[in-house]
XYZ file of C-alpha atoms in Angstrom:
758
model
C -10.319 -24.392 30.471
C -10.215 -27.984 31.932
C -7.486 -30.229 30.631
C -9.841 -31.997 28.545
C -11.316 -28.846 26.880
C -7.623 -27.665 25.986
C -6.605 -30.877 24.342
C -9.640 -30.939 22.138
C -9.447 -27.412 21.192
C -5.494 -28.013 20.304
C -6.351 -30.772 18.196
C -9.455 -29.271 16.407
C -7.184 -26.045 15.701
C -4.340 -28.405 14.060
C -6.869 -30.409 12.115
C -8.098 -26.987 10.678
C -4.713 -25.771 9.748
C -4.013 -29.073 8.348
C -6.901 -29.039 6.174
C -6.465 -25.377 5.460
C -2.743 -26.453 3.932
C -4.394 -29.442 2.074
C -7.020 -27.121 0.771
C -4.518 -24.535 -0.727
C -2.409 -27.046 -2.158
C -5.478 -28.705 -3.799
C -4.266 -32.296 -2.016
C -7.219 -34.960 -1.903
C -8.465 -35.173 1.422
C -7.319 -37.866 4.218
C -10.027 -40.432 4.265
C -10.908 -43.583 6.395
C -9.616 -46.977 5.418
C -11.708 -49.793 4.807
C -11.215 -53.425 5.697
C -10.291 -55.456 2.644
C -13.030 -57.468 1.438
C -15.559 -55.855 4.261
C -18.901 -54.711 3.209
C -21.822 -53.322 4.997
C -22.977 -55.206 7.722
C -25.430 -52.901 9.900
C -28.963 -52.211 9.498
C -30.568 -48.842 8.778
C -34.358 -48.368 9.636
C -35.374 -50.936 7.066
C -33.881 -53.629 4.739
C -33.828 -52.955 1.151
C -36.291 -55.980 0.822
C -39.071 -54.010 3.295
C -39.095 -50.867 0.910
C -41.904 -52.281 -1.479
C -43.940 -53.012 1.772
C -43.545 -49.882 3.518
C -44.678 -47.955 0.094
C -47.711 -49.869 -0.026
C -48.531 -49.105 3.462
C -48.127 -45.563 2.682
C -50.309 -45.438 -0.734
C -52.767 -47.134 1.484
C -52.807 -44.805 4.502
C -51.998 -41.530 2.969
C -52.724 -41.454 -0.700
C -52.084 -37.447 -0.717
C -48.601 -38.175 0.283
C -47.715 -39.722 -3.120
C -49.474 -37.100 -5.003
C -47.537 -34.243 -2.629
C -44.134 -35.903 -3.259
C -44.215 -36.310 -7.173
C -45.610 -32.712 -7.141
C -42.254 -31.787 -4.795
C -40.020 -33.997 -6.865
C -40.995 -32.338 -10.065
C -40.186 -28.899 -9.112
C -36.733 -30.229 -7.757
C -36.228 -31.939 -11.148
C -36.777 -28.233 -12.456
C -34.294 -26.996 -9.811
C -36.413 -25.083 -7.948
C -36.248 -25.495 -4.287
C -38.764 -24.726 -1.720
C -36.583 -24.189 1.288
C -37.304 -23.242 5.113
C -40.176 -20.541 4.520
C -38.924 -19.453 1.014
C -40.559 -20.751 -2.135
C -39.343 -21.818 -5.376
C -35.546 -20.303 -4.737
C -33.475 -20.509 -7.835
C -29.761 -21.704 -7.188
C -29.292 -21.453 -11.068
C -29.650 -24.357 -13.455
C -26.221 -25.497 -13.007
C -26.600 -25.517 -9.237
C -24.430 -22.742 -7.234
C -24.320 -24.733 -4.142
C -22.429 -21.749 -2.467
C -25.395 -19.478 -3.202
C -27.571 -17.688 -0.797
C -30.509 -16.931 -3.555
C -32.296 -14.533 -0.992
C -29.421 -12.105 -0.730
C -27.596 -13.036 -4.088
C -24.437 -13.375 -2.098
C -22.061 -16.555 -2.855
C -19.761 -18.016 -0.318
C -15.838 -18.119 -1.636
C -14.068 -20.893 -2.653
C -11.523 -21.180 0.251
C -10.435 -23.878 2.439
C -13.398 -24.529 5.105
C -11.558 -22.914 7.961
C -11.287 -19.741 6.279
C -14.680 -19.188 4.870
C -16.507 -16.215 6.988
C -19.874 -18.136 7.184
C -21.065 -15.940 9.803
C -20.642 -12.840 7.951
C -23.538 -11.601 6.434
C -22.221 -9.119 4.047
C -20.053 -11.435 2.704
C -21.995 -14.871 2.444
C -25.686 -13.785 3.077
C -27.895 -15.838 5.042
C -25.691 -18.964 5.206
C -28.477 -20.878 6.807
C -30.197 -20.962 3.245
C -27.301 -22.093 1.687
C -26.874 -24.732 4.130
C -30.283 -26.378 3.895
C -29.892 -26.791 0.308
C -26.812 -28.685 1.005
C -28.222 -31.046 3.722
C -29.494 -33.012 0.567
C -32.724 -33.675 2.212
C -34.668 -32.575 -0.926
C -32.359 -35.841 -2.748
C -34.314 -38.133 -0.138
C -37.634 -36.405 -1.398
C -36.573 -37.324 -4.660
C -35.710 -41.058 -3.519
C -39.276 -41.300 -1.937
C -40.741 -39.896 -5.070
C -39.254 -42.789 -7.118
C -39.921 -45.689 -4.791
C -43.706 -44.047 -4.684
C -44.249 -43.333 -8.360
C -41.637 -45.524 -10.297
C -40.809 -42.178 -12.117
C -36.866 -42.966 -13.006
C -36.447 -39.202 -13.488
C -36.374 -38.657 -9.787
C -33.797 -41.105 -9.127
C -31.645 -40.299 -11.808
C -31.820 -36.621 -10.701
C -31.223 -37.547 -6.968
C -27.989 -39.229 -8.164
C -26.944 -36.383 -10.744
C -27.233 -33.571 -7.924
C -25.402 -35.693 -5.641
C -22.286 -36.241 -7.904
C -22.649 -32.418 -9.022
C -22.244 -31.343 -5.323
C -19.415 -33.721 -4.911
C -17.537 -32.450 -7.746
C -18.142 -28.868 -6.947
C -17.528 -29.208 -3.151
C -14.305 -31.014 -2.912
C -13.001 -31.617 0.720
C -11.815 -29.321 2.366
C -13.221 -26.387 0.356
C -16.394 -24.461 0.511
C -19.077 -23.303 2.994
C -20.383 -26.610 3.456
C -17.758 -28.119 5.411
C -17.820 -25.099 7.943
C -20.339 -26.549 10.357
C -20.124 -30.258 11.850
C -24.047 -30.317 12.064
C -24.401 -29.671 8.546
C -22.033 -32.686 7.631
C -24.336 -34.753 10.017
C -27.340 -34.043 8.322
C -25.916 -34.507 4.705
C -24.805 -37.570 5.891
C -27.619 -38.680 7.458
C -29.317 -37.905 3.932
C -26.863 -39.921 2.154
C -27.679 -42.927 4.294
C -31.399 -42.240 3.639
C -30.256 -42.419 -0.255
C -28.070 -45.673 -0.095
C -31.133 -47.284 1.960
C -33.723 -46.433 -0.823
C -31.782 -46.865 -3.968
C -32.121 -50.450 -5.942
C -29.516 -53.024 -5.572
C -29.834 -54.358 -8.970
C -29.731 -51.648 -11.398
C -27.052 -51.071 -14.049
C -25.184 -48.467 -12.126
C -26.503 -49.454 -8.453
C -22.995 -50.796 -7.352
C -21.302 -47.828 -8.641
C -23.524 -45.217 -6.779
C -23.968 -47.267 -3.630
C -20.194 -47.536 -3.017
C -19.745 -43.865 -4.067
C -22.298 -42.902 -1.000
C -20.789 -45.266 1.022
C -17.455 -43.541 0.455
C -18.890 -40.246 1.273
C -20.397 -41.408 4.583
C -17.218 -42.738 5.672
C -15.678 -39.401 4.823
C -18.343 -37.368 6.733
C -17.489 -39.933 9.986
C -14.098 -39.193 9.609
C -14.811 -35.306 9.707
C -17.021 -35.650 12.765
C -14.962 -37.659 14.745
C -12.382 -35.044 14.606
C -14.944 -32.083 14.800
C -17.740 -32.839 17.149
C -19.045 -29.424 18.698
C -17.913 -30.348 22.291
C -17.195 -26.446 23.350
C -18.341 -24.623 20.086
C -22.126 -25.757 20.218
C -22.875 -28.285 23.014
C -26.461 -28.484 22.159
C -28.555 -29.750 19.384
C -25.274 -29.283 17.171
C -23.064 -31.927 19.486
C -26.257 -33.867 19.859
C -27.251 -34.193 16.138
C -23.319 -34.781 15.087
C -22.890 -37.638 17.546
C -26.118 -39.288 16.366
C -24.917 -39.244 12.949
C -21.609 -40.363 13.810
C -22.984 -43.343 16.031
C -25.397 -44.178 12.887
C -22.395 -44.107 10.584
C -20.879 -46.439 12.465
C -23.456 -49.210 12.947
C -24.415 -49.085 9.375
C -21.204 -48.823 7.544
C -18.962 -51.293 9.521
C -16.703 -52.065 6.428
C -14.691 -48.900 7.676
C -11.793 -49.763 10.107
C -12.619 -46.667 12.384
C -16.525 -48.019 12.425
C -16.529 -49.347 15.908
C -14.647 -46.311 17.358
C -17.330 -43.953 15.579
C -20.077 -46.371 17.241
C -18.593 -45.992 20.608
C -17.817 -42.078 20.541
C -21.286 -41.511 19.137
C -23.009 -43.467 21.726
C -21.179 -41.846 24.561
C -21.748 -38.408 23.414
C -25.537 -38.849 22.894
C -26.077 -40.599 26.401
C -24.282 -38.097 28.048
C -25.824 -34.898 26.392
C -29.479 -36.552 26.533
C -28.740 -36.288 30.256
C -27.281 -32.822 29.875
C -29.676 -31.039 27.722
C -33.004 -32.535 28.638
C -34.443 -31.023 31.941
C -35.747 -33.499 34.645
C -39.313 -32.260 33.784
C -38.967 -33.567 29.787
C -38.181 -29.962 28.301
C -35.044 -29.424 26.015
C -32.973 -26.794 27.687
C -32.760 -24.489 24.658
C -36.029 -23.046 25.877
C -37.302 -23.410 22.318
C -40.275 -25.578 21.491
C -38.514 -26.182 17.779
C -35.158 -27.296 19.435
C -37.157 -29.556 21.518
C -38.975 -31.329 18.791
C -35.566 -31.197 16.803
C -33.743 -32.847 19.882
C -36.645 -35.355 20.316
C -36.453 -36.425 16.597
C -32.508 -36.944 17.026
C -32.930 -39.528 20.120
C -35.760 -41.253 18.437
C -33.325 -41.786 15.378
C -30.707 -42.801 17.847
C -32.757 -45.461 19.713
C -34.114 -46.892 16.520
C -30.878 -47.402 14.937
C -29.629 -48.823 18.125
C -32.775 -51.005 18.027
C -32.007 -52.326 14.392
C -28.406 -53.317 15.403
C -29.523 -55.249 18.828
C -27.457 -52.315 20.626
C -29.044 -52.575 23.996
C -29.112 -48.799 25.404
C -29.499 -47.908 29.170
C -33.131 -47.649 30.250
C -32.612 -43.739 30.996
C -32.650 -42.879 27.065
C -36.116 -44.580 26.901
C -37.189 -42.285 29.849
C -35.999 -39.358 28.250
C -37.858 -39.993 24.951
C -40.913 -40.640 27.053
C -40.493 -37.561 29.028
C -39.987 -35.398 26.012
C -42.972 -36.897 24.134
C -44.927 -36.600 27.581
C -43.940 -32.713 27.552
C -45.117 -32.063 23.714
C -48.319 -33.792 24.753
C -48.904 -31.684 27.753
C -48.060 -28.226 25.721
C -50.449 -29.255 22.990
C -53.702 -29.938 24.702
C -55.308 -27.082 22.747
C -54.688 -28.855 19.498
C -51.139 -27.387 19.064
C -47.890 -26.522 20.501
C -47.025 -23.038 21.525
C -44.239 -21.405 19.712
C -41.622 -20.215 22.310
C -38.050 -19.496 21.444
C -36.239 -19.856 18.051
C -37.963 -21.392 14.934
C -34.833 -23.233 13.034
C -36.732 -24.151 10.080
C -35.192 -27.543 9.654
C -36.322 -30.821 10.274
C -34.214 -34.401 10.661
C -36.646 -36.489 7.924
C -38.739 -34.283 5.761
C -37.619 -30.536 5.571
C -41.046 -29.582 4.337
C -42.475 -30.124 7.379
C -41.292 -27.072 9.342
C -44.707 -25.303 10.450
C -46.114 -25.113 14.315
C -48.659 -27.659 12.806
C -45.864 -30.350 12.049
C -44.170 -30.122 15.797
C -46.492 -33.058 16.716
C -44.926 -35.450 14.227
C -42.785 -37.303 16.695
C -45.709 -38.231 18.896
C -46.514 -40.661 16.124
C -43.555 -42.697 16.400
C -43.337 -42.369 20.279
C -46.695 -43.831 20.267
C -45.344 -46.923 18.962
C -41.927 -46.536 20.880
C -43.736 -46.458 24.325
C -46.854 -48.164 23.488
C -48.983 -45.293 24.582
C -52.617 -44.517 23.590
C -52.556 -41.126 24.417
C -49.865 -39.986 22.373
C -51.785 -41.910 19.383
C -54.679 -39.823 19.694
C -52.711 -36.660 19.894
C -50.917 -37.233 16.690
C -54.137 -38.235 14.996
C -52.762 -40.430 12.279
C -49.424 -42.408 11.408
C -47.006 -40.294 9.720
C -44.860 -41.151 6.653
C -41.697 -40.561 8.709
C -43.046 -43.673 11.423
C -43.706 -46.094 8.492
C -40.080 -45.695 7.207
C -38.643 -45.357 10.768
C -40.798 -48.028 12.711
C -40.432 -50.929 10.282
C -42.705 -52.740 7.775
C -45.169 -54.020 10.639
C -45.536 -50.822 12.383
C -48.852 -50.164 10.538
C -50.221 -53.305 12.244
C -48.838 -52.008 15.800
C -50.516 -48.707 15.267
C -53.676 -50.200 14.400
C -53.692 -52.372 17.412
C -53.220 -49.454 19.905
C -56.370 -47.873 20.503
C -56.430 -44.302 20.710
C -57.263 -42.784 23.949
C -57.285 -39.110 24.712
C -55.965 -38.130 27.898
C -58.102 -36.022 30.280
C -56.936 -32.182 30.035
C -55.037 -31.368 32.974
C -52.845 -28.164 34.223
C -48.955 -28.755 35.022
C -46.432 -26.976 36.511
C -42.914 -27.391 35.355
C -40.398 -25.727 37.682
C -37.335 -26.893 35.873
C -38.115 -25.358 32.170
C -40.690 -22.922 33.468
C -43.427 -23.517 30.825
C -46.386 -23.879 32.881
C -49.676 -25.326 31.632
C -52.840 -24.085 32.538
C -56.216 -25.661 30.994
C -59.989 -24.488 30.801
C -62.505 -27.349 31.479
C -65.169 -26.632 28.727
C -64.818 -28.099 25.278
C -63.041 -27.276 22.880
C -60.078 -26.912 25.519
C -58.119 -23.850 25.862
C -54.537 -23.978 26.785
C -52.497 -21.272 28.162
C -48.778 -21.621 28.397
C -47.346 -19.173 30.570
C -43.406 -18.877 30.415
C -42.050 -18.445 33.848
C -38.385 -20.319 32.982
C -34.686 -19.393 32.185
C -34.198 -17.428 29.057
C -32.098 -20.558 27.776
C -28.891 -22.737 28.305
C -25.711 -21.421 28.286
C -25.536 -17.995 26.644
C -29.395 -18.231 25.868
C -28.855 -18.216 22.094
C -31.979 -19.824 21.139
C -34.342 -18.236 23.684
C -36.211 -15.191 23.275
C -36.466 -12.654 26.222
C -40.005 -13.492 26.876
C -40.173 -14.112 30.641
C -43.780 -14.131 31.819
C -45.152 -14.001 28.493
C -48.245 -16.227 27.781
C -49.659 -17.976 24.639
C -53.430 -19.233 24.382
C -54.557 -21.849 22.223
C -57.962 -23.437 21.287
C -58.866 -25.923 18.857
C -55.440 -25.893 17.193
C -55.764 -22.000 16.740
C -53.168 -19.868 18.353
C -55.241 -16.793 20.138
C -52.011 -14.878 21.735
C -48.930 -16.196 20.145
C -45.026 -15.738 20.037
C -43.528 -13.716 17.272
C -41.806 -16.335 15.774
C -37.919 -15.993 14.504
C -37.813 -14.115 11.193
C -34.222 -15.042 10.463
C -31.043 -15.190 12.054
C -28.235 -12.888 10.836
C -27.453 -10.313 13.094
C -27.098 -7.734 10.287
C -30.920 -8.114 9.345
C -33.294 -6.172 11.429
C -35.586 -9.242 11.988
C -33.185 -11.024 14.472
C -33.306 -8.710 17.349
C -36.746 -7.477 16.673
C -38.413 -10.694 16.807
C -36.710 -12.080 19.718
C -37.104 -8.927 21.863
C -39.417 -8.728 24.990
C -41.130 -6.128 23.217
C -42.514 -8.467 20.502
C -44.034 -11.095 23.098
C -47.086 -10.509 25.065
C -45.510 -9.428 28.503
C -44.496 -6.002 29.865
C -41.562 -3.684 29.069
C -40.362 -0.800 31.184
C -38.683 2.347 30.227
C -38.074 1.151 26.556
C -35.996 -1.586 27.865
C -35.725 -5.305 27.240
C -35.329 -8.249 29.860
C -32.050 -8.963 28.437
C -29.536 -7.291 25.791
C -28.686 -9.157 22.320
C -25.049 -10.375 22.398
C -24.370 -11.040 18.503
C -26.784 -13.479 16.972
C -26.837 -16.274 19.290
C -26.441 -14.711 22.956
C -27.584 -12.123 25.741
C -26.295 -10.233 28.417
C -27.804 -9.666 31.865
C -30.028 -12.738 31.542
C -33.112 -12.348 33.922
C -33.952 -14.725 36.532
C -37.511 -15.847 36.783
C -39.305 -17.944 39.643
C -42.478 -19.251 40.036
C -44.409 -18.300 43.052
C -47.814 -19.908 43.323
C -49.498 -22.502 41.024
C -53.013 -23.993 41.603
C -55.316 -26.073 39.222
C -58.855 -26.149 39.940
C -62.457 -26.924 38.920
C -63.185 -23.194 38.576
C -60.165 -22.130 37.160
C -56.228 -22.796 37.121
C -53.744 -19.976 38.146
C -50.044 -19.483 38.405
C -47.888 -16.293 39.882
C -44.601 -15.903 38.781
C -41.976 -12.774 38.691
C -38.729 -12.001 37.196
C -35.821 -9.349 37.720
C -34.893 -8.037 33.988
C -35.763 -4.636 35.083
C -34.077 -4.484 38.626
C -34.034 -2.835 41.054
C -37.944 -2.910 39.556
C -39.815 -6.473 39.774
C -42.480 -7.339 37.250
C -44.842 -9.877 38.953
C -47.648 -11.657 36.774
C -51.194 -13.368 37.915
C -52.402 -15.600 34.828
C -55.794 -17.237 35.510
C -57.536 -19.471 33.071
C -61.165 -20.006 34.098
C -63.039 -22.996 32.900
C -65.168 -21.085 30.405
C -61.931 -20.126 28.863
C -61.743 -16.634 29.832
C -58.175 -15.270 30.445
C -57.375 -12.972 33.293
C -54.037 -11.439 33.595
C -52.969 -8.992 36.310
C -49.427 -7.371 36.113
C -47.931 -5.661 38.551
C -44.893 -3.546 38.771
C -42.897 -3.513 42.005
C -40.307 -0.407 43.175
C -40.069 3.273 42.976
C -39.938 6.336 40.667
C -41.723 7.248 37.871
C -41.413 4.787 34.752
C -43.219 4.327 31.312
C -44.776 0.980 31.296
C -45.880 -0.732 28.201
C -48.412 -4.081 28.222
C -48.134 -5.891 24.940
C -50.719 -8.687 23.785
C -49.968 -10.378 20.169
C -52.803 -12.055 18.598
C -52.681 -14.791 16.148
C -52.645 -13.957 12.351
C -56.107 -13.876 10.501
C -57.847 -11.659 13.230
C -59.307 -8.128 12.317
C -61.013 -5.688 14.254
C -64.850 -6.196 14.452
C -65.543 -3.562 17.419
C -64.009 -0.893 19.173
C -65.099 0.791 22.159
C -63.886 2.016 25.609
C -62.512 -0.918 27.416
C -63.074 -3.536 24.908
C -61.780 -4.539 21.419
C -63.393 -7.113 19.435
C -61.728 -9.435 16.598
C -62.669 -11.644 14.345
C -61.549 -13.813 11.020
C -63.020 -15.352 8.167
C -64.536 -18.291 9.995
C -66.143 -15.925 12.389
C -63.927 -17.008 15.210
C -63.820 -14.217 17.624
C -61.812 -12.953 20.466
C -62.562 -9.804 22.731
C -59.795 -8.133 24.756
C -61.191 -6.105 27.705
C -59.318 -3.700 30.024
C -60.394 -1.365 32.666
C -62.793 1.353 31.631
C -61.229 4.132 34.016
C -57.579 3.274 33.452
C -55.341 5.947 32.160
C -53.374 3.870 30.322
C -53.466 4.574 26.572
C -54.498 1.879 24.033
C -53.161 1.207 20.602
C -54.030 -1.234 17.985
C -51.507 -1.892 14.925
C -50.278 -4.615 12.637
C -47.176 -5.939 13.607
C -44.627 -8.909 11.697
C -45.281 -12.353 12.652
C -43.147 -15.186 11.402
C -44.688 -18.437 10.503
C -41.476 -20.242 9.778
C -37.950 -19.126 9.203
C -37.460 -16.650 6.366
C -41.285 -15.981 6.034
C -43.255 -13.457 7.775
C -46.715 -11.712 7.167
C -48.615 -9.302 9.668
C -50.910 -9.934 12.719
C -52.644 -7.723 15.069
C -51.228 -6.229 18.332
C -53.299 -4.601 21.272
C -50.850 -2.356 23.607
C -51.658 -0.540 26.608
C -49.042 2.016 27.896
C -48.713 4.703 30.396
C -46.086 6.921 32.187
C -46.965 6.350 36.090
C -45.586 6.052 39.519
C -44.595 2.622 40.632
C -45.499 0.341 42.288
C -48.190 0.063 39.738
C -50.673 -2.655 38.354
C -52.832 -3.175 35.188
C -55.378 -5.975 34.527
C -56.372 -7.442 31.115
C -58.811 -10.082 29.963
C -59.342 -11.950 26.757
C -62.545 -14.182 25.910
C -62.012 -16.749 22.871
C -64.974 -17.860 20.815
C -66.709 -15.001 22.129
C -70.226 -13.811 21.307
C -71.874 -10.264 21.224
C -72.371 -10.257 25.181
C -71.784 -6.571 27.097
C -68.130 -6.985 28.639
C -66.802 -4.645 31.251
C -63.697 -4.715 33.755
C -63.290 -2.168 36.713
C -60.899 -1.809 39.181
C -63.120 -1.460 42.834
C -59.535 -1.436 45.174
C -56.282 -0.461 43.888
C -53.643 -2.539 45.498
C -51.023 0.024 46.131
C -52.569 0.363 49.869
C -52.757 -2.910 51.829
C -51.925 -5.144 49.070
C -55.197 -5.836 48.356
C -56.531 -5.298 44.603
C -60.193 -6.225 43.775
C -61.753 -6.415 40.176
C -65.055 -6.819 38.872
C -65.733 -8.279 35.735
C -68.870 -8.702 33.526
C -69.650 -11.022 30.540
C -73.316 -10.954 29.302
C -75.046 -12.296 32.497
C -71.887 -13.741 34.342
C -70.412 -11.529 37.006
C -66.927 -11.902 38.640
C -65.367 -10.191 41.731
C -61.699 -11.150 41.794
C -59.496 -10.475 45.267
C -55.672 -10.583 44.639
C -53.497 -10.462 47.911
C -49.691 -9.587 47.750
C -48.926 -10.795 50.851
C -49.724 -13.296 53.999
C -51.910 -12.346 56.671
C -55.722 -11.454 56.603
C -57.493 -8.562 54.726
C -60.817 -7.162 54.610
C -63.247 -5.410 51.774
C -66.870 -4.567 52.598
C -68.389 -7.627 54.284
C -65.518 -10.412 53.506
C -62.485 -11.113 55.525
C -60.146 -13.561 54.711
C -56.204 -14.428 54.261
C -56.714 -15.686 50.882
C -54.035 -14.828 48.154
C -56.768 -15.209 45.639
C -60.540 -15.253 45.879
C -63.144 -15.163 43.357
C -66.822 -14.890 43.526
C -68.987 -15.686 40.445
C -72.560 -14.996 39.635
C -74.445 -16.710 36.580
C -78.099 -16.058 36.606
C -79.298 -18.025 39.894
C -75.932 -20.117 40.001
C -73.268 -19.162 42.529
C -69.456 -20.317 42.479
C -66.391 -19.154 45.113
C -62.785 -20.127 44.582
C -60.251 -19.481 47.524
C -56.630 -20.306 47.175
C -53.955 -20.496 50.017
C -56.399 -19.653 52.700
C -57.172 -20.804 56.417
C -60.595 -18.827 56.779
C -63.322 -16.904 55.318
C -65.490 -14.757 57.107
C -69.020 -13.196 55.754
C -70.677 -10.400 57.442
C -68.835 -11.501 60.780
C -69.889 -15.024 60.147
C -67.756 -18.111 59.607
C -67.724 -19.614 56.410
C -64.836 -22.020 56.716
C -61.600 -22.132 58.961
C -58.657 -24.538 59.222
C -55.829 -24.486 61.656
C -53.652 -24.494 58.536
C -53.885 -22.790 55.324
C -54.995 -24.871 52.474
C -54.225 -24.801 48.921
C -57.833 -24.763 47.284
C -61.517 -24.199 48.608
C -64.249 -24.377 46.001
C -67.770 -24.215 46.428
C -70.788 -24.119 43.857
C -74.285 -23.686 44.597
C -75.034 -26.822 42.517
C -72.288 -29.064 43.450
C -71.348 -28.298 47.024
C -67.747 -28.201 48.390
C -64.498 -29.285 46.867
C -61.298 -28.720 48.812
C -57.717 -29.564 48.881
C -57.999 -30.406 52.406
C -60.294 -33.275 53.838
C -60.646 -31.476 57.307
C -61.702 -27.998 55.368
C -64.447 -30.108 53.589
C -66.163 -31.551 56.664
C -66.189 -28.096 58.683
C -66.931 -25.855 55.496
C -70.578 -24.784 55.774
C -72.464 -25.746 52.368
C -74.668 -22.472 52.257
C -72.055 -19.792 51.195
C -74.692 -17.728 49.047
C -73.866 -14.892 51.455
C -70.640 -14.800 50.262
C -71.258 -14.978 46.821
């Protein structure tokens, strides 16, 4: 440990023991002091005088929101709660705030340092208990009251707040065991403080209670920030809350200290936790959105209080929004890594379809028309966060969708391939690290792929299930076997270590990446099965066809398993050798094609898929497996929005010889021949000679196309089609459109008549 870490840990452990002693003696907690005669001077996202205008904007722009808020508020008044993926949970008419109603277990009433909140056999799933304790449902009640004028909702929010305070006195109970949970609850209390009226008969009293509770939360956070326990979204969220509390509640003597401490930590952690390409370092899409929400919150509170932040923080939120936009070009983001289930503003918006919410606010923050186009409509959250005039600014920003494009992300490793035809297909290829620190929220899914078209996931991640290590879902959902990648000899790429850690983290590396007109492709490898190496070629054609080639390098006889996880809702439509077709209730179709002559066995079955934390349903899986000598390889294609055309995939050349593999793929009247070369130097096949790493010939009726990647020459029947002294990235030729190449010299020298090659 560094000296700083040692001092911090000693201070926190000392404070814990003092808290335990106070708890055992039932002494009142130490509390921050308030300045005599001082009152709130900072600003929240909106002033009380702006609430009516914001409510009117919400009613005007989204009439369904008011209706939905009323319905949700009615269930909360009846004390039935929708939390995470669970519906209408019952915590008792007299709410048991320490209960996990899913398991039926309650946390013991002890000083918080002595509560074993990670012990499922004692506590159940503490995340369910914590979710109610975040008090975001009280904000839902306050918003519903503002939207409808129904005083029952206001009164219920106040009653539940006071009930929680009485039953969870500091420092006793599970709700004080996590600084992040204290931060979430404090943010909810800030929302309540801003939303409640100022002129009611009991307004002064409840507002003062909320302010005192917020002050105590800040006092807790300044002592227990997760500098070394969870220096990820925990530390980031805690620091954002501490900063906001210090800005808004300036009547406390320590408010300036809270502001400065929170500000310093947020700026430091934003730089550490967001990779240079804009991806959050936990390798989880959900946590990427989580972190972006925190930083948006931080920026807007700073802006409201005239705190000029360094320009780097705006760059960071812009880069994170850009990453989310790139990953979502198919109409929805992918689902890599853990799904936490929580949200910063509205805990009900926890599905994949809600992960684009931050783009609504970022469109205004950054003045970006493409973010507005991706968001589609302004969110209720944005109307509250961005001020009473944000609706006018939104209307003035003319939505302009960005042109679909492929992106290589070497730091985060989530490469994006796109098809050229509408609707756009997006393939996200995971060639990145398992995750930051111990990889706690990453999955062992190196080289897995997800395919999304028109907002629909055709190949998808299994989700999370739930977190407790004692439940079978945790390790099953994050295992290699649950993802669209390879397993060898029944091993995973990494071994779980507790609920939030891994042993033997695999190292992945990208070897090739190219975007073109005819296709985009990427090649990557990982060492999770050392001494064996798994290498994957992923090609996405402009027609939307996905072609994947897996190579296992090494020696010996091994059992290899290739898994493809389809999205939910598909059912088998047709089954024959080398082909299986699926469709859903909307007649959306997907066709999986494998080599007809292969000795690999095929299995089709249903497996659990989790749309959000705590909920799972079934979705189809297509699996191929064999026991074989290595090196070996396996090809697979997937066509989306498919027709009843004939499909066939054949292996023409096995790559175990000269490192050249050749496949023939037919789909209706379209025929493609694909040449994969694993090394540099020339190769030959029939009348072709080249040094291309990838070469594709396509015939469709009278139309011909050719694609060559990382090549310096191509000869057909002894005649030179093109040549350049230096290998170029891309050469494309079409019988209808001529030559398109990455090198101007090649384009000038290339012959336009390449029909003989195709």
